[in-house]
Amino acid sequence: MSIKGKAFIAGAYEHPGRDLPDLSVMRIHAECAMGALGDAGLSLGDVDGYFCNGQLGFGGISMAEYLGLSPSYIDSTFTGGSSYLAHVGHAAAAIAAGKCKVALITQGAKVRGVVRGAKLAPDTPEYPFEHVFGETNAGIYALAARRHMHEFGTTSAQLAAVKVAASEFAQHNPNALLRKRVSIDDVLNSPMIADPLHRLDCCVVTDGGGALVVVAPEIAKSLKRPSVKLLGHGEALKHSGDGRPDLTYTGAVWSGPRAFAEAGVTPADIDYASIYDSFTITVLMTLEDLGFCKKGQGGAYVADGAALRLDSALPVNTDGGGLCNNHPGYQGGLVKVVEAVRQLRGEANPHVQVKDCALALAHGTGGGMSRMGSVTLVLGREDA
Amino acid sequence: MDSKLPAPAPIISADTAAFWAATKKGVLLLQRCDACQRTIWYPKAFCNACGSLETTSFEASGEGEIYSFTEVHRGETAYRETPSFILAMVELDEGVRMLTNIVGAAPDALRIGQRVRVVFDDAGESAALPRFQPADKVS
């Protein structure tokens, strides 16, 4: 039993807004839903599966009501920024099992100008042992970055190289929050947020969201627009277990091999990758953990000349990623899938379109380095 | 001690009441599973290494070493007004790694692997926060 070839992404939409003071979160979901359904050539009445992170209202039910959906399948899995990639995999499994045929996944968020509150609900078991010490997202990733530097010799300049590459792509994206090209020195001279992470090592904070439509093969065949074939899905949780977290790796060490095995491909086969980039260190470690380079070699890999660029072995985050383009509501996973779909359809911005892109990977990370959701998707051009 | 850092009162549950009560006496408790003998962190009424529901608290050495650390310049929630502070993960000699703060030391003087010892900051009537100082500074 596998989801390989059993489901297709027929619609993908990224909200163009990055600062949306006049829209409600519900309205942003709705705009994204209609955007993705319109892209697919489907309507609300066709939707029989609904997926969202369930953070707004009563699980997924409040949003289903707002959108007027009566799905036969609903899933409000929440694994932080990786939630939406999990939804793609779960939708494919549901479609393969005959539970639905047209699955809609939506994200909507408003966080600009809002002082961030506690990330965890106070009644979670870990909360009293982390929150009281001033734990922040940047702080946790900084702990991981410093430990990675200690064990493998990674440098701040190598981390900065990830941001530089993202900024080179972002200059071509009219919707990107940050379109200015930056240099290694720009990153190193930006204010320290949690050392060794500078402000420019951190992703942007944006409103907005996006939506995806995942459909059964017979639906995909009936539509005019090219669809993207789902070839593999790998999912994993990393947590602190009995209290011995290792901050030098991500959950991609498990989700990656699962996705590659299901797709029957290897990292060397991938033409384009959307790699979750909450921070520069996230990209570096994820590339290692997915097998694009050896463990500990991520620093040398990302700092090597054309790495991550269009003319490298693996172009990464051609939309400018979360570091420059968009990271709606602190959750950048959905838009990672959208850019992979654009690349496979040949509809990326012409300046950043990967030539003959047949096989793409999208990877989502959610949470911190001691506790995260991790989801890897392998996607193929329809004729792949 | 009083490190001058914010010391928000933790939420105390049935799982953690004994742990926090001990902090008021300057004692860091850990739990060992009665079945598999694994030392577990954070306090819970369950051994997630083997599934046993029976664990016993014991007094930790209070000593360990820095696994990683960062100077946070953008505090959130209770630390929002704190210009900067050291967030760290400390590996206790008993093997578990806990999130904490390093106090009583300049950030530039810290390094991974450095020996540290627990100190307690009062956090209201029912708890004190276990923070760590470089071991050579604690009398």
Short mmCIF file of C-alpha atoms in Angstrom, two decimals:
data_model
loop_
_atom_site.label_atom_id
_atom_site.label_comp_id
_atom_site.label_asym_id
_atom_site.label_seq_id
_atom_site.Cartn_x
_atom_site.Cartn_y
_atom_site.Cartn_z
CA MET A 1 0.00 0.00 0.00
CA SER A 2 1.45 3.30 -1.07
CA ILE A 3 0.20 6.75 -2.06
CA LYS A 4 2.57 6.83 -5.04
CA GLY A 5 0.62 8.01 -8.07
CA LYS A 6 -2.70 7.76 -6.19
CA ALA A 7 -3.19 11.51 -5.80
CA PHE A 8 -2.36 14.71 -7.68
CA ILE A 9 -2.01 18.35 -6.67
CA ALA A 10 -4.39 20.05 -9.10
CA GLY A 11 -4.54 23.51 -7.55
CA ALA A 12 -2.04 25.67 -5.70
CA TYR A 13 -2.32 29.25 -4.50
CA GLU A 14 -0.13 31.57 -2.46
CA HIS A 15 -1.84 34.67 -1.13
CA PRO A 16 -0.05 37.68 -2.62
CA GLY A 17 -0.48 39.72 0.57
CA ARG A 18 2.21 39.92 3.23
CA ASP A 19 0.61 42.59 5.44
CA LEU A 20 -3.17 42.31 5.58
CA PRO A 21 -4.56 44.55 8.34
CA ASP A 22 -7.99 44.82 6.72
CA LEU A 23 -8.74 41.13 6.21
CA SER A 24 -9.94 38.65 8.82
CA VAL A 25 -8.09 35.36 9.15
CA MET A 26 -11.26 33.61 7.93
CA ARG A 27 -11.41 35.79 4.85
CA ILE A 28 -7.74 35.01 4.10
CA HIS A 29 -8.59 31.27 4.26
CA ALA A 30 -11.51 31.91 1.92
CA GLU A 31 -9.46 33.90 -0.60
CA CYS A 32 -6.86 31.13 -0.61
CA ALA A 33 -9.49 28.41 -0.96
CA MET A 34 -11.06 30.12 -3.96
CA GLY A 35 -7.64 30.85 -5.43
CA ALA A 36 -6.56 27.21 -5.34
CA LEU A 37 -9.92 25.85 -6.51
CA GLY A 38 -9.92 28.38 -9.35
CA ASP A 39 -6.40 27.32 -10.29
CA ALA A 40 -7.58 23.70 -10.44
CA GLY A 41 -10.78 24.50 -12.33
CA LEU A 42 -12.93 23.18 -9.49
CA SER A 43 -15.54 24.76 -7.22
CA LEU A 44 -16.41 24.64 -3.52
CA GLY A 45 -19.17 22.13 -4.24
CA ASP A 46 -16.60 19.65 -5.55
CA VAL A 47 -14.71 19.55 -2.23
CA ASP A 48 -15.32 16.41 -0.16
CA GLY A 49 -12.18 16.49 1.99
CA TYR A 50 -11.03 19.41 4.14
CA PHE A 51 -7.72 20.00 5.88
CA CYS A 52 -6.55 22.91 8.03
CA ASN A 53 -4.43 23.30 11.14
CA GLY A 54 -7.47 23.54 13.40
CA GLN A 55 -6.05 26.46 15.37
CA LEU A 56 -8.96 28.73 14.55
CA GLY A 57 -12.17 27.83 16.36
CA PHE A 58 -13.45 24.31 16.93
CA GLY A 59 -10.86 22.12 15.24
CA GLY A 60 -11.46 22.27 11.50
CA ILE A 61 -15.21 22.60 11.92
CA SER A 62 -15.36 26.39 12.29
CA MET A 63 -13.48 26.94 9.04
CA ALA A 64 -15.50 24.25 7.21
CA GLU A 65 -18.63 26.12 8.30
CA TYR A 66 -17.24 29.50 7.20
CA LEU A 67 -16.35 28.02 3.79
CA GLY A 68 -19.67 26.14 3.51
CA LEU A 69 -18.06 22.73 3.18
CA SER A 70 -19.69 19.39 4.03
CA PRO A 71 -16.71 17.09 3.73
CA SER A 72 -16.81 13.32 4.12
CA TYR A 73 -13.23 13.52 5.41
CA ILE A 74 -11.70 16.10 7.76
CA ASP A 75 -8.22 16.38 9.26
CA SER A 76 -6.91 19.18 11.47
CA THR A 77 -3.47 17.76 12.18
CA PHE A 78 -1.22 20.40 13.71
CA THR A 79 2.54 19.94 13.54
CA GLY A 80 3.51 23.61 13.29
CA GLY A 81 4.86 24.79 9.96
CA SER A 82 4.98 21.24 8.63
CA SER A 83 1.22 20.79 9.13
CA TYR A 84 0.31 21.49 5.51
CA LEU A 85 2.75 18.97 4.08
CA ALA A 86 1.30 16.43 6.49
CA HIS A 87 -2.12 17.39 5.14
CA VAL A 88 -0.97 16.65 1.57
CA GLY A 89 0.19 13.19 2.63
CA HIS A 90 -2.93 12.52 4.67
CA ALA A 91 -5.14 13.73 1.82
CA ALA A 92 -3.39 11.36 -0.57
CA ALA A 93 -3.89 8.46 1.86
CA ALA A 94 -7.56 9.35 2.26
CA ILE A 95 -7.98 9.54 -1.53
CA ALA A 96 -6.15 6.24 -1.99
CA ALA A 97 -8.53 4.69 0.57
CA GLY A 98 -11.57 6.06 -1.26
CA LYS A 99 -12.60 8.40 1.55
CA CYS A 100 -12.64 11.53 -0.63
CA LYS A 101 -11.74 12.67 -4.15
CA VAL A 102 -11.18 16.43 -3.89
CA ALA A 103 -9.26 17.53 -0.80
CA LEU A 104 -8.88 21.21 0.01
CA ILE A 105 -6.06 22.38 2.30
CA THR A 106 -6.15 25.99 3.50
CA GLN A 107 -3.96 28.27 5.58
CA GLY A 108 -4.72 31.80 6.72
CA ALA A 109 -2.82 33.88 9.26
CA LYS A 110 -2.37 37.37 10.65
CA VAL A 111 0.61 38.00 12.88
CA ARG A 112 2.14 41.27 11.67
CA GLY A 113 2.39 43.84 14.42
CA VAL A 114 1.14 41.40 17.04
CA VAL A 115 3.33 40.87 20.11
CA ARG A 116 4.04 37.17 20.19
CA GLY A 117 2.61 35.42 23.22
CA ALA A 118 3.56 32.08 24.68
CA LYS A 119 4.08 29.51 21.93
CA LEU A 120 2.81 26.65 24.02
CA ALA A 121 -0.43 26.20 25.86
CA PRO A 122 0.32 26.49 29.59
CA ASP A 123 -1.05 23.03 30.30
CA THR A 124 1.43 21.24 28.04
CA PRO A 125 3.83 19.11 30.08
CA GLU A 126 7.04 20.73 28.80
CA TYR A 127 5.83 24.29 29.30
CA PRO A 128 6.83 24.76 32.96
CA PHE A 129 10.36 23.55 32.18
CA GLU A 130 11.01 25.74 29.14
CA HIS A 131 8.82 28.83 29.11
CA VAL A 132 9.99 30.04 32.53
CA PHE A 133 13.55 30.26 31.23
CA GLY A 134 12.60 32.59 28.38
CA GLU A 135 12.65 30.01 25.60
CA THR A 136 12.06 31.56 22.16
CA ASN A 137 12.05 30.01 18.71
CA ALA A 138 15.18 31.91 17.72
CA GLY A 139 16.77 30.90 21.03
CA ILE A 140 16.18 27.21 20.45
CA TYR A 141 17.52 27.34 16.89
CA ALA A 142 20.49 29.35 18.17
CA LEU A 143 21.27 26.55 20.63
CA ALA A 144 21.20 24.14 17.69
CA ALA A 145 23.37 26.40 15.55
CA ARG A 146 26.01 26.80 18.26
CA ARG A 147 26.10 23.07 18.93
CA HIS A 148 26.38 22.38 15.17
CA MET A 149 29.29 24.83 15.03
CA HIS A 150 30.90 23.09 18.00
CA GLU A 151 30.61 19.58 16.55
CA PHE A 152 31.20 20.28 12.86
CA GLY A 153 33.00 23.63 12.59
CA THR A 154 30.10 25.38 10.87
CA THR A 155 30.56 29.17 10.69
CA SER A 156 28.29 32.21 10.77
CA ALA A 157 29.46 33.12 7.25
CA GLN A 158 28.30 29.71 6.02
CA LEU A 159 24.89 30.27 7.60
CA ALA A 160 24.76 33.71 5.98
CA ALA A 161 25.33 32.14 2.56
CA VAL A 162 21.85 30.58 2.79
CA LYS A 163 20.28 34.02 3.21
CA VAL A 164 22.34 35.50 0.38
CA ALA A 165 21.09 32.83 -2.04
CA ALA A 166 17.48 33.37 -0.91
CA SER A 167 17.80 37.11 -1.47
CA GLU A 168 19.12 36.58 -5.00
CA PHE A 169 15.96 34.64 -5.84
CA ALA A 170 13.66 37.03 -3.97
CA GLN A 171 14.70 40.02 -6.10
CA HIS A 172 12.65 38.42 -8.91
CA ASN A 173 9.53 37.86 -6.79
CA PRO A 174 7.30 40.95 -6.80
CA ASN A 175 5.34 39.65 -3.80
CA ALA A 176 8.38 38.90 -1.62
CA LEU A 177 8.49 40.87 1.64
CA LEU A 178 12.27 41.41 1.26
CA ARG A 179 13.42 41.87 -2.35
CA LYS A 180 16.79 43.48 -1.70
CA ARG A 181 19.88 41.42 -2.42
CA VAL A 182 22.08 41.07 0.63
CA SER A 183 25.73 40.10 1.13
CA ILE A 184 27.40 37.86 3.68
CA ASP A 185 28.53 41.00 5.51
CA ASP A 186 24.98 42.38 5.52
CA VAL A 187 23.88 39.25 7.39
CA LEU A 188 26.82 39.27 9.79
CA ASN A 189 26.35 42.98 10.52
CA SER A 190 22.62 42.75 11.16
CA PRO A 191 21.57 42.90 14.82
CA MET A 192 22.05 39.78 16.90
CA ILE A 193 18.74 38.14 17.83
CA ALA A 194 20.08 35.09 19.68
CA ASP A 195 23.74 34.47 19.01
CA PRO A 196 24.94 33.10 16.66
CA LEU A 197 21.72 33.97 14.78
CA HIS A 198 21.42 37.50 13.41
CA ARG A 199 18.25 39.19 12.29
CA LEU A 200 18.97 38.22 8.67
CA ASP A 201 19.40 34.58 9.72
CA CYS A 202 15.72 34.61 10.66
CA CYS A 203 12.70 34.23 8.40
CA VAL A 204 10.28 37.04 7.72
CA VAL A 205 7.08 37.48 9.70
CA THR A 206 4.08 37.80 7.38
CA ASP A 207 0.33 37.64 7.19
CA GLY A 208 -1.33 35.64 4.46
CA GLY A 209 -1.37 31.96 3.65
CA GLY A 210 -2.26 29.71 0.78
CA ALA A 211 -4.21 26.68 -0.31
CA LEU A 212 -3.77 23.39 -2.16
CA VAL A 213 -6.22 21.07 -3.90
CA VAL A 214 -5.30 17.37 -3.88
CA VAL A 215 -7.42 15.15 -6.14
CA ALA A 216 -7.91 11.57 -7.25
CA PRO A 217 -6.27 10.54 -10.56
CA GLU A 218 -9.56 10.48 -12.47
CA ILE A 219 -10.32 14.04 -11.36
CA ALA A 220 -6.83 15.18 -12.37
CA LYS A 221 -7.34 13.65 -15.82
CA SER A 222 -10.58 15.59 -16.29
CA LEU A 223 -8.99 18.98 -15.56
CA LYS A 224 -7.41 21.32 -18.11
CA ARG A 225 -4.49 22.52 -15.99
CA PRO A 226 -1.41 20.36 -15.50
CA SER A 227 -1.40 18.51 -12.19
CA VAL A 228 1.54 17.40 -10.07
CA LYS A 229 1.83 13.76 -9.12
CA LEU A 230 2.43 12.87 -5.48
CA LEU A 231 5.19 10.25 -5.44
CA GLY A 232 6.24 10.03 -1.83
CA HIS A 233 5.35 11.29 1.63
CA GLY A 234 7.42 10.83 4.77
CA GLU A 235 6.41 12.06 8.17
CA ALA A 236 8.13 12.04 11.55
CA LEU A 237 8.09 13.62 14.96
CA LYS A 238 11.26 14.48 16.79
CA HIS A 239 10.94 15.15 20.51
CA SER A 240 13.05 15.06 23.61
CA GLY A 241 12.05 11.55 24.57
CA ASP A 242 13.19 10.74 28.10
CA GLY A 243 15.14 14.00 28.27
CA ARG A 244 18.22 13.66 26.09
CA PRO A 245 17.60 15.85 23.05
CA ASP A 246 20.32 16.07 20.40
CA LEU A 247 20.06 19.46 18.73
CA THR A 248 22.34 18.67 15.79
CA TYR A 249 19.76 16.96 13.57
CA THR A 250 16.18 17.48 12.43
CA GLY A 251 13.27 15.08 11.94
CA ALA A 252 14.26 14.97 8.26
CA VAL A 253 16.56 12.07 9.14
CA TRP A 254 13.38 9.97 9.35
CA SER A 255 10.87 11.74 7.11
CA GLY A 256 13.33 12.03 4.21
CA PRO A 257 14.16 8.33 3.79
CA ARG A 258 10.47 7.44 4.12
CA ALA A 259 9.53 9.83 1.30
CA PHE A 260 12.44 8.78 -0.95
CA ALA A 261 11.64 5.10 -0.42
CA GLU A 262 7.98 5.56 -1.29
CA ALA A 263 8.85 7.56 -4.39
CA GLY A 264 11.62 5.13 -5.36
CA VAL A 265 14.11 7.93 -5.95
CA THR A 266 17.29 9.23 -4.33
CA PRO A 267 18.40 12.77 -3.39
CA ALA A 268 20.55 12.89 -6.55
CA ASP A 269 17.40 12.55 -8.69
CA ILE A 270 15.76 15.73 -7.32
CA ASP A 271 15.72 18.72 -9.72
CA TYR A 272 14.36 21.33 -7.29
CA ALA A 273 13.84 21.48 -3.52
CA SER A 274 11.75 23.69 -1.26
CA ILE A 275 13.56 23.39 2.08
CA TYR A 276 11.95 24.80 5.20
CA ASP A 277 13.85 27.93 6.18
CA SER A 278 12.63 29.33 9.47
CA PHE A 279 16.29 30.14 10.05
CA THR A 280 19.43 29.72 7.97
CA ILE A 281 20.53 26.85 10.23
CA THR A 282 17.26 25.03 9.45
CA VAL A 283 18.20 24.82 5.76
CA LEU A 284 21.78 23.75 6.41
CA MET A 285 20.82 20.94 8.77
CA THR A 286 17.86 19.79 6.68
CA LEU A 287 20.03 19.48 3.55
CA GLU A 288 22.35 17.24 5.56
CA ASP A 289 19.54 15.20 7.04
CA LEU A 290 17.82 14.66 3.68
CA GLY A 291 21.09 13.33 2.30
CA PHE A 292 21.99 16.13 -0.12
CA CYS A 293 25.36 16.24 1.61
CA LYS A 294 27.05 14.31 4.41
CA LYS A 295 26.20 15.06 8.03
CA GLY A 296 28.35 17.90 9.24
CA GLN A 297 29.18 19.06 5.70
CA GLY A 298 26.18 21.40 5.38
CA GLY A 299 28.27 24.49 6.00
CA ALA A 300 30.72 23.73 3.21
CA TYR A 301 27.84 22.67 0.95
CA VAL A 302 25.78 25.87 1.21
CA ALA A 303 28.83 28.14 0.98
CA ASP A 304 30.20 26.47 -2.15
CA GLY A 305 29.95 28.99 -5.01
CA ALA A 306 26.73 28.45 -6.90
CA ALA A 307 25.14 26.26 -4.22
CA LEU A 308 21.36 26.59 -3.93
CA ARG A 309 21.29 28.67 -7.14
CA LEU A 310 19.64 27.88 -10.46
CA ASP A 311 22.84 26.53 -12.03
CA SER A 312 23.73 24.30 -9.09
CA ALA A 313 22.96 20.61 -8.66
CA LEU A 314 20.01 21.52 -6.42
CA PRO A 315 18.24 24.89 -6.70
CA VAL A 316 16.55 25.65 -3.38
CA ASN A 317 13.67 28.00 -2.50
CA THR A 318 13.47 29.83 -5.82
CA ASP A 319 10.66 32.07 -4.54
CA GLY A 320 13.00 33.56 -1.94
CA GLY A 321 11.69 31.19 0.73
CA GLY A 322 10.72 32.04 4.25
CA LEU A 323 13.94 33.98 4.66
CA CYS A 324 12.86 36.64 2.14
CA ASN A 325 9.49 35.90 0.56
CA ASN A 326 6.82 34.64 2.91
CA HIS A 327 6.40 32.79 6.21
CA PRO A 328 2.72 33.36 7.01
CA GLY A 329 1.73 33.02 10.62
CA TYR A 330 5.15 31.56 11.58
CA GLN A 331 4.24 28.54 9.40
CA GLY A 332 5.97 28.34 6.04
CA GLY A 333 5.11 24.81 4.93
CA LEU A 334 2.21 25.39 2.59
CA VAL A 335 4.01 27.94 0.42
CA LYS A 336 6.92 25.50 0.18
CA VAL A 337 4.59 23.13 -1.70
CA VAL A 338 3.23 25.95 -3.86
CA GLU A 339 6.69 26.84 -5.23
CA ALA A 340 7.44 23.17 -5.92
CA VAL A 341 4.18 22.95 -7.89
CA ARG A 342 5.11 26.08 -9.87
CA GLN A 343 8.48 24.58 -10.75
CA LEU A 344 7.00 21.25 -11.88
CA ARG A 345 4.36 22.99 -13.99
CA GLY A 346 7.02 25.21 -15.54
CA GLU A 347 5.18 28.23 -14.13
CA ALA A 348 7.81 29.66 -11.81
CA ASN A 349 9.00 33.19 -12.43
CA PRO A 350 11.00 32.92 -15.70
CA HIS A 351 14.10 34.22 -13.94
CA VAL A 352 14.04 31.33 -11.49
CA GLN A 353 12.45 28.49 -13.47
CA VAL A 354 14.49 25.28 -13.24
CA LYS A 355 15.00 23.85 -16.73
CA ASP A 356 13.18 20.59 -17.41
CA CYS A 357 12.10 20.25 -13.80
CA ALA A 358 10.61 16.76 -13.48
CA LEU A 359 11.14 15.83 -9.84
CA ALA A 360 10.82 18.14 -6.84
CA LEU A 361 11.01 17.82 -3.08
CA ALA A 362 9.21 19.93 -0.50
CA HIS A 363 10.19 19.71 3.14
CA GLY A 364 8.42 21.17 6.15
CA THR A 365 9.62 21.64 9.70
CA GLY A 366 7.40 22.67 12.57
CA GLY A 367 8.40 23.66 16.07
CA GLY A 368 11.86 23.82 17.60
CA MET A 369 14.96 21.69 17.45
CA SER A 370 14.09 19.66 20.52
CA ARG A 371 10.49 19.10 19.48
CA MET A 372 9.35 19.21 15.87
CA GLY A 373 7.08 17.88 13.19
CA SER A 374 8.92 16.95 10.00
CA VAL A 375 7.34 16.13 6.66
CA THR A 376 8.96 15.42 3.29
CA LEU A 377 7.08 15.22 0.00
CA VAL A 378 8.43 14.02 -3.35
CA LEU A 379 6.46 15.41 -6.27
CA GLY A 380 6.67 14.64 -9.97
CA ARG A 381 5.70 16.38 -13.17
CA GLU A 382 2.45 14.86 -14.37
CA ASP A 383 4.20 12.83 -17.05
CA ALA A 384 6.99 11.79 -14.67
CA MET B 1 20.30 33.67 44.86
CA ASP B 2 18.82 36.57 42.96
CA SER B 3 20.09 36.68 39.40
CA LYS B 4 17.95 39.75 38.52
CA LEU B 5 16.38 37.76 35.68
CA PRO B 6 12.61 37.44 35.45
CA ALA B 7 11.42 34.44 37.43
CA PRO B 8 7.91 33.61 36.28
CA ALA B 9 6.08 31.16 38.51
CA PRO B 10 5.76 27.77 36.81
CA ILE B 11 2.42 26.05 36.46
CA ILE B 12 2.49 23.12 38.89
CA SER B 13 0.67 19.87 38.19
CA ALA B 14 0.23 16.59 40.06
CA ASP B 15 3.19 15.28 38.03
CA THR B 16 5.50 18.10 39.08
CA ALA B 17 4.43 19.10 42.61
CA ALA B 18 7.23 17.20 44.35
CA PHE B 19 9.83 18.63 41.96
CA TRP B 20 8.82 22.24 42.56
CA ALA B 21 8.40 21.76 46.32
CA ALA B 22 12.00 20.54 46.45
CA THR B 23 13.24 23.61 44.57
CA LYS B 24 12.05 25.76 47.47
CA LYS B 25 14.52 23.83 49.64
CA GLY B 26 17.33 24.26 47.16
CA VAL B 27 17.13 20.67 45.95
CA LEU B 28 17.07 19.54 42.30
CA LEU B 29 15.08 16.32 41.99
CA LEU B 30 15.26 13.87 39.11
CA GLN B 31 13.22 10.73 38.57
CA ARG B 32 14.41 7.21 38.03
CA CYS B 33 12.12 4.55 36.60
CA ASP B 34 11.49 1.75 39.09
CA ALA B 35 11.28 -0.77 36.27
CA CYS B 36 14.08 0.11 33.82
CA GLN B 37 16.19 2.36 36.10
CA ARG B 38 16.36 5.04 33.39
CA THR B 39 16.76 8.60 34.66
CA ILE B 40 14.10 10.73 32.96
CA TRP B 41 13.53 14.45 32.45
CA TYR B 42 11.24 16.49 32.76
CA PRO B 43 9.25 15.26 35.76
CA LYS B 44 6.36 13.06 34.71
CA ALA B 45 4.30 10.33 36.30
CA PHE B 46 5.32 7.87 33.62
CA CYS B 47 8.53 6.42 32.25
CA ASN B 48 8.48 7.03 28.52
CA ALA B 49 11.56 4.89 28.08
CA CYS B 50 9.74 1.67 29.04
CA GLY B 51 6.10 2.45 29.81
CA SER B 52 6.26 1.92 33.54
CA LEU B 53 3.90 3.97 35.72
CA GLU B 54 6.25 3.69 38.70
CA THR B 55 9.04 6.23 39.13
CA THR B 56 10.98 7.41 42.18
CA SER B 57 12.47 10.85 42.77
CA PHE B 58 16.07 11.25 43.88
CA GLU B 59 18.29 14.21 44.59
CA ALA B 60 20.45 15.11 41.62
CA SER B 61 24.06 16.15 41.98
CA GLY B 62 23.11 19.58 40.64
CA GLU B 63 26.23 19.48 38.50
CA GLY B 64 26.72 19.19 34.81
CA GLU B 65 28.13 20.87 31.74
CA ILE B 66 26.93 23.29 29.10
CA TYR B 67 25.60 21.41 26.04
CA SER B 68 24.81 24.66 24.20
CA PHE B 69 24.04 28.27 25.02
CA THR B 70 22.89 31.50 23.41
CA GLU B 71 22.62 35.11 24.45
CA VAL B 72 19.02 36.03 23.62
CA HIS B 73 18.64 39.69 22.69
CA ARG B 74 14.95 39.53 21.84
CA GLY B 75 13.13 38.19 24.84
CA GLU B 76 9.45 37.34 24.66
CA THR B 77 6.63 37.21 27.22
CA ALA B 78 8.12 37.60 30.73
CA TYR B 79 11.56 38.39 29.23
CA ARG B 80 10.33 41.05 26.84
CA GLU B 81 11.89 43.89 28.83
CA THR B 82 15.11 42.00 29.59
CA PRO B 83 17.89 43.44 27.39
CA SER B 84 19.61 40.08 27.05
CA PHE B 85 20.00 36.82 28.93
CA ILE B 86 21.64 33.44 28.53
CA LEU B 87 19.40 30.57 27.47
CA ALA B 88 21.21 27.26 27.72
CA MET B 89 20.84 23.55 27.57
CA VAL B 90 22.75 21.87 30.37
CA GLU B 91 23.61 18.19 30.45
CA LEU B 92 23.43 17.03 34.04
CA ASP B 93 25.92 14.44 35.24
CA GLU B 94 22.94 12.06 35.47
CA GLY B 95 22.69 12.20 31.66
CA VAL B 96 19.58 14.29 31.00
CA ARG B 97 19.62 17.65 29.23
CA MET B 98 17.51 20.50 30.55
CA LEU B 99 16.71 23.96 29.29
CA THR B 100 17.80 26.63 31.76
CA ASN B 101 19.63 29.94 32.11
CA ILE B 102 23.28 30.51 32.90
CA VAL B 103 23.69 33.28 35.46
CA GLY B 104 26.63 34.93 37.19
CA ALA B 105 28.86 34.84 34.11
CA ALA B 106 29.55 37.07 31.12
CA PRO B 107 28.43 35.53 27.81
CA ASP B 108 31.95 35.84 26.41
CA ALA B 109 33.29 33.71 29.27
CA LEU B 110 31.05 30.73 28.49
CA ARG B 111 31.91 27.71 26.38
CA ILE B 112 30.34 24.40 25.49
CA GLY B 113 31.52 21.72 27.89
CA GLN B 114 32.02 24.16 30.74
CA ARG B 115 31.20 22.77 34.20
CA VAL B 116 28.19 24.34 35.87
CA ARG B 117 26.29 23.95 39.12
CA VAL B 118 22.66 24.60 39.96
CA VAL B 119 21.48 27.72 41.80
CA PHE B 120 17.89 28.62 42.60
CA ASP B 121 15.96 31.83 41.94
CA ASP B 122 12.74 32.34 43.87
CA ALA B 123 9.69 32.28 41.62
CA GLY B 124 6.85 33.04 43.99
CA GLU B 125 5.64 31.11 47.00
CA SER B 126 5.66 27.64 45.54
CA ALA B 127 8.74 27.30 43.36
CA ALA B 128 12.28 28.38 42.64
CA LEU B 129 13.80 28.19 39.16
CA PRO B 130 16.85 25.94 38.74
CA ARG B 131 19.47 27.99 36.93
CA PHE B 132 23.17 27.31 36.59
CA GLN B 133 26.42 29.12 37.33
CA PRO B 134 29.93 28.22 36.25
CA ALA B 135 31.08 25.67 38.84
CA ASP B 136 34.20 27.63 39.72
CA LYS B 137 32.03 30.55 40.86
CA VAL B 138 29.83 28.62 43.28
CA SER B 139 31.19 28.43 46.80
#
